[in-house]
């Protein structure tokens, strides 16, 4: 039998090349996974991002004063254990702070409709500022809830329900890792699934995968007496006594209670690579979380076990080592939280958290979680320094005028000779020179010369010598001022006491030619007369030595007097 064929061939698709590319890309496409890191500035987000991407921290990331982008982005490939096949492309987004200008950009890069099932949110808290934990958690968790609602479309609602069922199944089927292999009987699970415990997954309606990472946990036990906000719990670590342990355990209990309400995990991290590696393994474990198991149609008494996770998490929970806290989602409960320290009421804290969320924005309730946490961990943040006292400076012109009047007389050295009365009593005696002295005027020079010559005359010498005419040199008319004080100790006084010249009975008369001389010439003549007088006194002493008289008098003065 012959097969009839169409006389006309089938028309090819209009966009054949695009259909071929789409089929190839869908068959060989790599799934995409996203991690959104939320935290305040300098809280350790870059260290966590580098650990999640399995990349070393660059020098720029270590600098706390670096400039953050509005949204930071980096990516890396996630490979299998043999490092042969690429399982997913991991993208990491970070925001510098909780400012609305930054968080408003995230829905454009991570639309919840397409990325809700493939996104993990990591909320970073800084242990150097523990008094901000509850406030920051409320800020970020409220934003995550708002982001997951999106535009409220029907497709998004289906995705939200699927994501919540998956998270709820993960919490219900959580088993603590064990080194012993599971028995074969556990390959299937009983259809009776225990419900979630009290206070578990009461919020997070979209089932967003969340990890709360408290960074810088190595500073909790730092007991140095440092300023608050620079090391660990500030002044709370002093002494490391019972109060310190109660407060740090109380902080952990509060965090675990809040994480339990959102189905979130709690980790304490340090800069050690081994510690950050545990966080990375758990993040991959959550990102590759299998979907919720569907009921088996063949049997009504059993359900299939969840699909095996490609990245199993093998680390056991740890609530004792303060720098390596590991609380996986699904393990914790109110009973385990109360065992850590007696006296903690998880139900009360859960209700207080509810009151804070129901209160209007900006109005903290008196019985809310924020108020209770502030009593547990008081704010020890750095306060702004007080303003310095107001300084009213002197106007520039007033300051300059005051100094101009004070320095005016010192500008011209000759001012002392022009106005000697302005400096009377202000200059030190015995200073030779024209600057800053008031005793170098011509009247003072004449008075000093008269006192010196009178002191060399009658009172100290014999009256007969005073009456006998003796050759004398004419006394200079001008001498520098200030020699009145130097007459006894200065060069003039010494020369006067040694000079054999007797003053004339009439004293010293001013030189008629002195009026026509300048002050510098008068001073020069005065010092020249001193030198010439000293030379003549020395010469006369050598030429005529003193001979003792009969009664021991010098130079026969007694004989002449008798």
XYZ file of N, CA, C and O in Angstrom, residues 189-368:
720
model
N 8.248 7.607 55.583
C 7.803 8.228 56.819
C 6.323 7.960 57.031
O 5.555 7.790 56.084
N 5.949 7.947 58.266
C 4.544 7.725 58.591
C 3.721 8.904 58.122
O 4.193 10.044 58.067
N 2.513 8.628 57.760
C 1.647 9.695 57.291
C 1.278 10.655 58.402
O 0.813 11.768 58.150
N 1.495 10.239 59.655
C 1.201 11.121 60.788
C 2.391 12.040 61.008
O 3.430 11.611 61.533
N 2.264 13.269 60.593
C 3.330 14.259 60.734
C 2.987 15.145 61.907
O 1.877 15.682 61.998
N 3.938 15.281 62.827
C 3.700 16.106 64.006
C 3.521 17.561 63.584
O 4.250 18.079 62.718
N 2.592 18.256 64.182
C 2.416 19.674 63.857
C 3.564 20.501 64.412
O 4.348 20.035 65.257
N 3.631 21.716 63.948
C 4.672 22.619 64.432
C 4.411 22.973 65.886
O 3.258 23.091 66.333
N 5.497 23.175 66.636
C 5.379 23.505 68.042
C 4.869 24.916 68.258
O 4.739 25.718 67.318
N 4.569 25.254 69.518
C 4.086 26.609 69.806
C 5.155 27.652 69.484
O 6.338 27.463 69.769
N 4.715 28.740 68.903
C 5.632 29.818 68.560
C 6.492 29.549 67.355
O 7.443 30.288 67.103
N 6.201 28.500 66.560
C 7.013 28.143 65.392
C 6.291 28.542 64.116
O 5.131 28.154 63.905
N 6.959 29.309 63.303
C 6.470 29.745 61.998
C 5.100 30.427 62.107
O 4.202 30.203 61.318
N 4.971 31.278 63.117
C 3.742 32.059 63.239
C 3.729 33.249 62.291
O 2.671 33.824 62.041
N 4.877 33.623 61.796
C 4.999 34.710 60.829
C 5.651 34.157 59.566
O 5.715 32.947 59.381
N 6.116 35.048 58.707
C 6.760 34.637 57.453
C 5.760 33.854 56.599
O 5.940 32.668 56.288
N 4.704 34.560 56.228
C 3.612 33.911 55.490
C 4.051 33.396 54.129
O 3.433 32.472 53.590
N 5.113 33.964 53.551
C 5.586 33.517 52.245
C 6.608 32.405 52.343
O 7.029 31.869 51.306
N 7.025 32.022 53.530
C 7.998 30.942 53.663
C 9.371 31.291 53.127
O 10.060 30.428 52.552
N 9.813 32.540 53.322
C 11.135 32.953 52.855
C 12.200 32.286 53.721
O 12.093 32.256 54.960
N 13.232 31.753 53.101
C 14.347 31.151 53.833
C 15.198 32.259 54.438
O 15.692 33.145 53.715
N 15.393 32.237 55.760
C 16.081 33.318 56.477
C 17.135 32.716 57.392
O 16.912 31.691 58.047
N 18.283 33.382 57.427
C 19.360 33.066 58.371
C 19.719 34.360 59.097
O 19.979 35.383 58.455
N 19.755 34.330 60.421
C 20.212 35.454 61.237
C 21.645 35.163 61.648
O 21.902 34.204 62.396
N 22.580 35.960 61.132
C 24.005 35.754 61.391
C 24.520 36.881 62.280
O 24.492 38.051 61.886
N 24.972 36.526 63.486
C 25.534 37.499 64.424
C 27.058 37.466 64.270
O 27.720 36.498 64.674
N 27.604 38.501 63.666
C 29.026 38.552 63.376
C 29.821 39.048 64.588
O 29.253 39.536 65.563
N 31.157 38.893 64.489
C 32.107 39.345 65.514
C 31.799 38.720 66.878
O 31.931 39.367 67.923
N 31.411 37.451 66.842
C 31.109 36.764 68.099
C 32.353 36.523 68.932
O 32.239 36.223 70.129
N 33.527 36.628 68.350
C 34.750 36.452 69.127
C 34.973 37.587 70.120
O 35.805 37.463 71.025
N 34.244 38.703 69.971
C 34.394 39.828 70.890
C 33.456 39.747 72.082
O 33.488 40.622 72.944
N 32.624 38.711 72.143
C 31.723 38.593 73.293
C 32.524 38.376 74.568
O 32.228 38.956 75.614
N 33.542 37.553 74.505
C 34.337 37.230 75.681
C 35.515 38.163 75.872
O 36.403 37.871 76.666
N 35.541 39.264 75.152
C 36.631 40.222 75.294
C 36.434 40.974 76.594
O 35.522 41.782 76.726
N 37.305 40.731 77.566
C 37.141 41.338 78.891
C 37.963 42.579 79.101
O 38.111 43.031 80.237
N 38.553 43.153 78.053
C 39.336 44.364 78.232
C 38.433 45.512 78.649
O 37.299 45.637 78.214
N 38.982 46.378 79.474
C 38.225 47.539 79.947
C 38.296 48.620 78.884
O 39.116 49.527 78.933
N 37.429 48.496 77.916
C 37.428 49.423 76.800
C 36.115 50.183 76.792
O 35.186 49.875 77.512
N 36.089 51.184 75.926
C 34.883 51.992 75.831
C 33.752 51.178 75.248
O 33.953 50.248 74.481
N 32.553 51.560 75.596
C 31.377 50.848 75.109
C 31.285 50.994 73.607
O 31.528 52.040 73.041
N 30.911 49.913 72.964
C 30.755 49.927 71.524
C 32.007 49.554 70.776
O 31.989 49.402 69.566
N 33.171 49.397 71.477
C 34.393 49.033 70.792
C 34.773 47.589 71.005
O 35.573 47.059 70.257
N 34.258 46.955 72.027
C 34.595 45.557 72.249
C 33.414 44.853 72.882
O 32.965 45.217 73.963
N 32.905 43.858 72.176
C 31.904 42.974 72.740
C 30.729 43.705 73.336
O 30.100 44.545 72.728
N 30.440 43.389 74.591
C 29.277 43.942 75.270
C 29.619 45.215 76.030
O 28.906 45.622 76.931
N 30.735 45.857 75.681
C 31.081 47.097 76.355
C 31.398 46.855 77.816
O 32.193 45.998 78.173
N 30.758 47.621 78.687
C 31.014 47.476 80.115
C 30.392 46.208 80.688
O 30.652 45.865 81.827
N 29.565 45.501 79.929
C 28.939 44.283 80.433
C 29.938 43.147 80.585
O 29.677 42.189 81.308
N 31.074 43.202 79.912
C 32.028 42.101 79.984
C 32.982 42.237 81.155
O 33.790 41.354 81.383
N 32.914 43.345 81.882
C 33.851 43.550 82.972
C 33.626 42.504 84.053
O 32.533 42.382 84.597
N 34.652 41.765 84.353
C 34.583 40.771 85.400
C 34.135 39.398 84.937
O 34.474 38.407 85.545
N 33.377 39.319 83.851
C 32.877 38.041 83.345
C 32.181 37.249 84.443
O 32.358 36.050 84.574
N 31.379 37.928 85.201
C 30.691 37.253 86.292
C 29.349 36.714 85.858
O 29.042 36.525 84.686
N 28.509 36.438 86.880
C 27.206 35.885 86.593
C 26.327 36.817 85.800
O 25.532 36.376 84.961
N 26.427 38.116 86.051
C 25.599 39.068 85.313
C 25.932 39.033 83.829
O 25.045 39.103 82.979
N 27.203 38.912 83.511
C 27.606 38.863 82.092
C 27.036 37.616 81.421
O 26.509 37.693 80.309
N 27.113 36.465 82.068
C 26.589 35.241 81.476
C 25.069 35.298 81.326
O 24.510 34.849 80.330
N 24.406 35.870 82.317
C 22.948 35.961 82.229
C 22.524 36.836 81.056
O 21.570 36.519 80.343
N 23.221 37.920 80.858
C 22.824 38.826 79.782
C 23.118 38.236 78.406
O 22.292 38.338 77.492
N 24.266 37.632 78.236
C 24.570 37.039 76.931
C 23.654 35.859 76.636
O 23.203 35.687 75.495
N 23.353 35.050 77.647
C 22.389 33.962 77.445
C 20.992 34.511 77.181
O 20.238 33.947 76.370
N 20.644 35.601 77.858
C 19.352 36.212 77.607
C 19.225 36.749 76.193
O 18.169 36.629 75.557
N 20.317 37.331 75.673
C 20.298 37.812 74.281
C 20.087 36.642 73.321
O 19.298 36.729 72.362
N 20.779 35.531 73.560
C 20.616 34.375 72.694
C 19.195 33.826 72.768
O 18.616 33.434 71.740
N 18.596 33.786 73.950
C 17.232 33.291 74.079
C 16.240 34.184 73.337
O 15.296 33.687 72.706
N 16.444 35.489 73.396
C 15.555 36.403 72.671
C 15.682 36.185 71.169
O 14.678 36.119 70.438
N 16.920 36.057 70.673
C 17.125 35.849 69.242
C 16.518 34.523 68.779
O 15.895 34.451 67.719
N 16.688 33.485 69.559
C 16.128 32.182 69.175
C 14.602 32.205 69.169
O 13.965 31.572 68.318
N 14.010 32.948 70.115
C 12.549 33.050 70.135
C 12.019 33.751 68.887
O 11.022 33.320 68.287
N 12.699 34.827 68.468
C 12.264 35.553 67.270
C 12.497 34.713 66.022
O 11.644 34.654 65.120
N 13.645 34.040 65.946
C 13.925 33.200 64.777
C 12.923 32.054 64.674
O 12.536 31.655 63.565
N 12.492 31.530 65.802
C 11.521 30.430 65.779
C 10.193 30.872 65.172
O 9.530 30.100 64.468
N 9.806 32.110 65.404
C 8.544 32.607 64.866
C 8.575 32.730 63.349
O 7.531 32.674 62.691
N 9.767 32.898 62.775
C 9.890 33.070 61.326
C 10.483 31.841 60.639
O 10.738 31.889 59.435
N 10.718 30.781 61.377
C 11.324 29.604 60.778
C 12.735 29.855 60.290
O 13.172 29.267 59.288
N 13.478 30.722 60.992
C 14.818 31.115 60.585
C 15.862 30.371 61.407
O 15.588 29.862 62.503
N 17.066 30.322 60.884
C 18.209 29.725 61.577
C 19.039 30.823 62.223
O 19.017 31.982 61.781
N 19.787 30.487 63.259
C 20.625 31.435 63.992
C 22.054 30.925 64.004
O 22.310 29.775 64.384
N 22.978 31.799 63.598
C 24.404 31.463 63.563
C 25.189 32.600 64.197
O 24.871 33.772 64.007
N 26.229 32.229 64.968
C 27.228 33.185 65.443
C 28.493 32.957 64.617
O 28.949 31.810 64.504
N 29.060 34.008 64.058
C 30.223 33.865 63.187
C 31.395 34.679 63.720
O 31.217 35.668 64.443
N 32.574 34.242 63.363
C 33.830 34.928 63.654
C 34.630 35.029 62.360
O 34.277 34.400 61.358
N 35.702 35.815 62.336
C 36.510 35.899 61.108
C 37.230 34.616 60.731
O 37.830 34.545 59.649
N 37.196 33.586 61.567
C 37.896 32.340 61.242
C 37.268 31.675 60.019
O 36.042 31.584 59.910
N 38.074 31.201 59.072
C 37.504 30.572 57.869
C 36.666 29.340 58.176
O 35.658 29.087 57.507
N 37.063 28.548 59.176
C 36.298 27.344 59.482
C 34.886 27.689 59.977
O 33.920 26.982 59.691
N 34.788 28.774 60.712
C 33.482 29.188 61.209
C 32.589 29.670 60.081
O 31.396 29.353 60.028
N 33.146 30.443 59.166
C 32.362 30.932 58.031
C 32.028 29.804 57.054
O 31.022 29.876 56.349
N 32.869 28.781 57.003
C 32.592 27.663 56.109
C 31.332 26.907 56.543
O 30.572 26.413 55.698
N 31.081 26.832 57.844
C 29.859 26.191 58.333
C 28.634 26.963 57.862
O 27.621 26.377 57.445
N 28.714 28.271 57.903
C 27.604 29.095 57.427
C 27.369 28.883 55.939
O 26.207 28.813 55.484
N 28.434 28.750 55.157
C 28.279 28.538 53.719
C 27.622 27.182 53.428
O 26.747 27.079 52.555
N 28.020 26.160 54.154
C 27.411 24.847 53.931
C 25.918 24.863 54.248
O 25.113 24.266 53.511
N 25.541 25.562 55.313
C 24.117 25.618 55.637
C 23.350 26.461 54.615
O 22.195 26.140 54.284
N 23.963 27.529 54.107
C 23.299 28.351 53.096
C 23.025 27.545 51.827
O 21.932 27.624 51.242
N 23.989 26.752 51.384
C 23.759 25.901 50.215
C 22.723 24.817 50.524
O 21.927 24.445 49.640
N 22.718 24.331 51.751
C 21.722 23.331 52.140
C 20.305 23.903 52.035
O 19.376 23.219 51.579
N 20.124 25.164 52.422
C 18.804 25.785 52.358
C 18.441 26.142 50.913
O 17.284 25.996 50.485
N 19.434 26.627 50.145
C 19.136 27.011 48.763
C 18.692 25.811 47.925
O 17.870 25.957 47.010
N 19.238 24.641 48.185
C 18.884 23.437 47.434
C 17.865 22.585 48.203
O 17.840 21.362 48.060
N 17.058 23.259 49.003
C 16.010 22.563 49.744
C 15.013 21.946 48.760
O 14.491 22.633 47.874
N 14.726 20.674 48.861
C 13.786 20.047 47.919
C 12.369 20.532 48.177
O 12.038 21.006 49.271
N 11.504 20.418 47.197
C 10.108 20.832 47.397
C 9.400 19.904 48.371
O 9.866 18.815 48.701
N 8.252 20.371 48.826
C 7.481 19.575 49.789
C 7.003 18.293 49.128
O 6.601 18.281 47.958
N 7.056 17.144 49.838
C 6.610 15.877 49.243
C 5.097 15.884 49.026
O 4.327 16.424 49.824
N 4.700 15.270 47.954
C 3.278 15.158 47.647
C 2.750 13.821 48.161
O 3.488 12.830 48.186
N 1.502 13.724 48.567
C 0.965 12.453 49.080
C 0.995 11.365 48.008
O 0.760 11.620 46.826
N 1.304 10.167 48.426
C 1.370 9.044 47.482
C -0.036 8.585 47.122
O -0.912 8.481 47.975
N -0.239 8.331 45.866
C -1.557 7.900 45.394
C -1.772 6.397 45.602
O -2.904 5.940 45.722
N -0.675 5.666 45.666
C -0.834 4.213 45.771
C -1.216 3.776 47.167
O -1.971 2.829 47.344
N -0.681 4.374 48.151
C -0.931 3.973 49.533
C -1.494 5.155 50.294
O -1.000 6.281 50.192
N -2.500 4.908 51.086
C -3.082 5.986 51.871
C -2.495 6.080 53.255
O -2.848 6.973 54.017
N -1.623 5.130 53.649
C -1.062 5.135 54.999
C 0.354 5.685 55.058
O 0.857 5.947 56.139
N 1.047 5.837 53.971
C 2.431 6.288 53.963
C 2.607 7.363 52.910
O 1.883 7.430 51.911
N 3.582 8.196 53.150
C 3.961 9.240 52.198
C 5.437 9.077 51.875
O 6.208 8.525 52.663
N 5.809 9.561 50.744
C 7.209 9.465 50.330
C 8.062 10.441 51.129
O 7.621 11.526 51.509
N 9.283 10.007 51.370
C 10.224 10.875 52.065
C 10.658 12.001 51.143
O 10.614 11.866 49.922
N 11.062 13.109 51.724
C 11.520 14.210 50.877
C 12.719 13.808 50.038
O 13.496 12.918 50.378
N 12.841 14.491 48.928
C 13.980 14.230 48.050
C 15.284 14.583 48.753
O 15.357 15.548 49.505
N 16.305 13.795 48.474
C 17.608 14.021 49.103
C 18.192 15.355 48.662
O 18.178 15.710 47.484
N 18.711 16.086 49.634
C 19.324 17.380 49.362
C 20.719 17.176 48.793
O 21.489 16.321 49.256
N 21.061 17.956 47.757
C 22.383 17.841 47.146
C 23.492 18.288 48.083
O 24.648 17.854 47.930
N 23.171 19.151 49.044
C 24.171 19.645 50.003
C 23.662 19.371 51.416
O 23.064 20.236 52.055
N 23.876 18.181 51.912
C 23.410 17.869 53.271
C 24.213 18.650 54.314
O 25.417 18.907 54.141
N 23.545 19.011 55.379
C 24.199 19.748 56.469
C 24.491 18.766 57.597
O 23.573 18.219 58.216
N 25.760 18.548 57.858
C 26.179 17.493 58.785
C 26.614 18.011 60.147
O 27.052 17.215 60.981
N 26.525 19.315 60.389
C 26.969 19.864 61.672
C 25.817 19.821 62.674
O 24.689 20.209 62.365
N 26.133 19.393 63.856
C 25.123 19.300 64.895
C 24.847 20.688 65.481
O 25.708 21.569 65.466
N 23.656 20.883 66.027
C 23.363 22.167 66.685
C 24.291 22.404 67.871
O 24.712 21.469 68.564
N 24.599 23.664 68.112
C 25.528 24.038 69.173
C 24.991 25.315 69.823
O 24.869 26.350 69.167
N 24.655 25.229 71.097
C 24.170 26.389 71.838
C 25.024 26.696 73.065
O 24.629 27.514 73.895
N 26.194 26.073 73.156
C 27.059 26.261 74.316
C 28.281 27.110 74.002
O 28.664 27.957 74.811
N 28.923 26.884 72.883
C 30.105 27.664 72.499
C 29.639 29.008 71.942
O 29.024 29.079 70.876
N 29.957 30.075 72.659
C 29.403 31.384 72.321
C 29.905 31.919 70.991
O 29.250 32.777 70.387
N 31.043 31.464 70.533
C 31.554 31.957 69.259
C 31.266 30.998 68.102
O 31.686 31.264 66.971
N 30.526 29.915 68.365
C 30.198 28.948 67.300
C 28.768 28.458 67.462
O 28.507 27.260 67.407
N 27.847 29.381 67.685
C 26.448 28.998 67.868
C 25.870 28.557 66.530
O 26.004 29.248 65.517
N 25.224 27.405 66.515
C 24.568 26.867 65.315
C 23.179 26.372 65.740
O 23.071 25.401 66.507
N 22.141 27.049 65.277
C 20.761 26.645 65.566
C 20.042 26.513 64.229
O 19.513 27.491 63.697
N 20.032 25.326 63.633
C 19.361 25.159 62.336
C 17.852 25.328 62.463
O 17.259 25.112 63.528
N 17.232 25.711 61.369
C 15.778 25.832 61.344
C 15.153 24.448 61.469
O 15.555 23.503 60.786
N 14.174 24.306 62.331
C 13.508 23.030 62.562
C 13.963 22.306 63.795
O 13.302 21.353 64.229
N 15.090 22.712 64.383
C 15.583 22.010 65.563
C 15.075 22.636 66.856
O 14.809 21.945 67.837
N 14.923 23.953 66.904
C 14.668 24.676 68.143
C 13.193 24.598 68.540
O 12.319 24.287 67.722
N 12.942 24.903 69.800
C 11.590 24.941 70.340
C 11.612 25.758 71.618
O 12.682 26.090 72.153
N 10.427 26.081 72.144
C 10.360 26.836 73.384
C 10.991 26.069 74.538
O 11.644 26.667 75.399
N 10.822 24.782 74.573
C 11.407 23.991 75.646
C 12.922 24.043 75.640
O 13.557 24.193 76.688
N 13.532 23.950 74.463
C 14.987 23.999 74.379
C 15.515 25.397 74.705
O 16.612 25.544 75.252
N 14.735 26.412 74.362
C 15.163 27.776 74.681
C 15.149 27.995 76.187
O 16.064 28.617 76.758
N 14.115 27.480 76.897
C 14.045 27.653 78.339
C 15.099 26.878 79.092
O 15.464 27.247 80.215
N 15.630 25.799 78.512
C 16.654 25.001 79.190
C 17.970 25.758 79.316
O 18.735 25.558 80.267
N 18.234 26.669 78.384
C 19.516 27.382 78.402
C 19.707 28.125 79.711
O 20.789 28.088 80.307
N 18.682 28.813 80.192
C 18.756 29.504 81.477
C 17.337 29.630 82.030
O 16.419 30.035 81.320
N 17.196 29.297 83.303
C 15.879 29.336 83.938
C 15.407 30.778 84.077
O 16.201 31.722 84.158
N 14.093 30.916 84.105
C 13.510 32.228 84.299
C 13.153 32.950 83.025
O 12.614 34.062 83.081
N 13.443 32.363 81.862
C 13.121 33.008 80.594
C 11.757 32.525 80.123
O 11.505 31.313 80.031
N 10.870 33.467 79.808
C 9.519 33.157 79.367
C 9.438 33.445 77.868
O 9.300 34.596 77.440
N 9.547 32.394 77.056
C 9.514 32.566 75.609
C 8.150 33.058 75.139
O 8.056 33.854 74.187
N 7.096 32.619 75.791
C 5.751 33.049 75.396
C 5.587 34.549 75.617
O 4.997 35.251 74.787
N 6.094 35.048 76.742
C 5.990 36.472 77.031
C 6.731 37.303 75.992
O 6.247 38.333 75.522
N 7.916 36.844 75.606
C 8.684 37.581 74.600
C 7.990 37.520 73.239
O 8.033 38.487 72.473
N 7.364 36.389 72.916
C 6.629 36.309 71.659
C 5.460 37.271 71.610
O 5.203 37.926 70.595
N 4.740 37.390 72.736
C 3.633 38.335 72.785
C 4.130 39.781 72.734
O 3.488 40.643 72.118
N 5.246 40.047 73.384
C 5.810 41.396 73.324
C 6.225 41.753 71.896
O 6.060 42.899 71.446
N 6.753 40.781 71.165
C 7.102 41.020 69.755
C 5.851 41.331 68.933
O 5.874 42.206 68.055
N 4.783 40.645 69.211
C 3.528 40.903 68.506
C 3.029 42.316 68.768
O 2.547 42.999 67.857
N 3.139 42.760 70.011
C 2.678 44.115 70.330
C 3.494 45.172 69.625
O 2.972 46.205 69.205
N 4.795 44.936 69.467
C 5.621 45.902 68.732
C 5.220 45.963 67.262
O 5.201 47.039 66.657
N 4.904 44.830 66.665
C 4.520 44.824 65.253
C 3.146 45.451 65.044
O 2.915 46.107 64.013
N 2.263 45.270 66.007
C 0.930 45.842 65.860
C 0.904 47.330 66.161
O -0.009 48.029 65.701
N 1.879 47.831 66.924
C 1.909 49.256 67.237
C 2.188 50.059 65.978
O 2.802 49.578 65.019
N 1.738 51.296 65.986
C 1.964 52.155 64.833
C 3.452 52.462 64.697
O 4.220 52.410 65.651
N 3.827 52.799 63.500
C 5.234 53.056 63.209
C 5.713 54.256 64.014
O 5.082 55.306 64.039
N 6.874 54.086 64.648
C 7.460 55.146 65.446
C 6.951 55.211 66.872
O 7.398 56.050 67.651
N 6.018 54.340 67.266
C 5.479 54.332 68.615
C 5.796 52.990 69.273
O 5.167 51.976 68.978
N 6.787 52.981 70.118
C 7.187 51.757 70.814
C 6.335 51.573 72.049
O 6.175 52.493 72.864
N 5.747 50.399 72.186
C 4.893 50.119 73.330
C 5.695 49.973 74.608
O 6.868 49.586 74.604
N 5.052 50.303 75.725
C 5.725 50.186 77.011
C 5.959 48.732 77.387
O 6.852 48.422 78.157
N 5.122 47.827 76.860
C 5.262 46.408 77.175
C 5.757 45.608 75.977
O 5.600 44.392 75.933
N 6.356 46.280 74.994
C 6.829 45.613 73.804
C 8.196 44.987 73.994
O 8.844 45.109 75.043
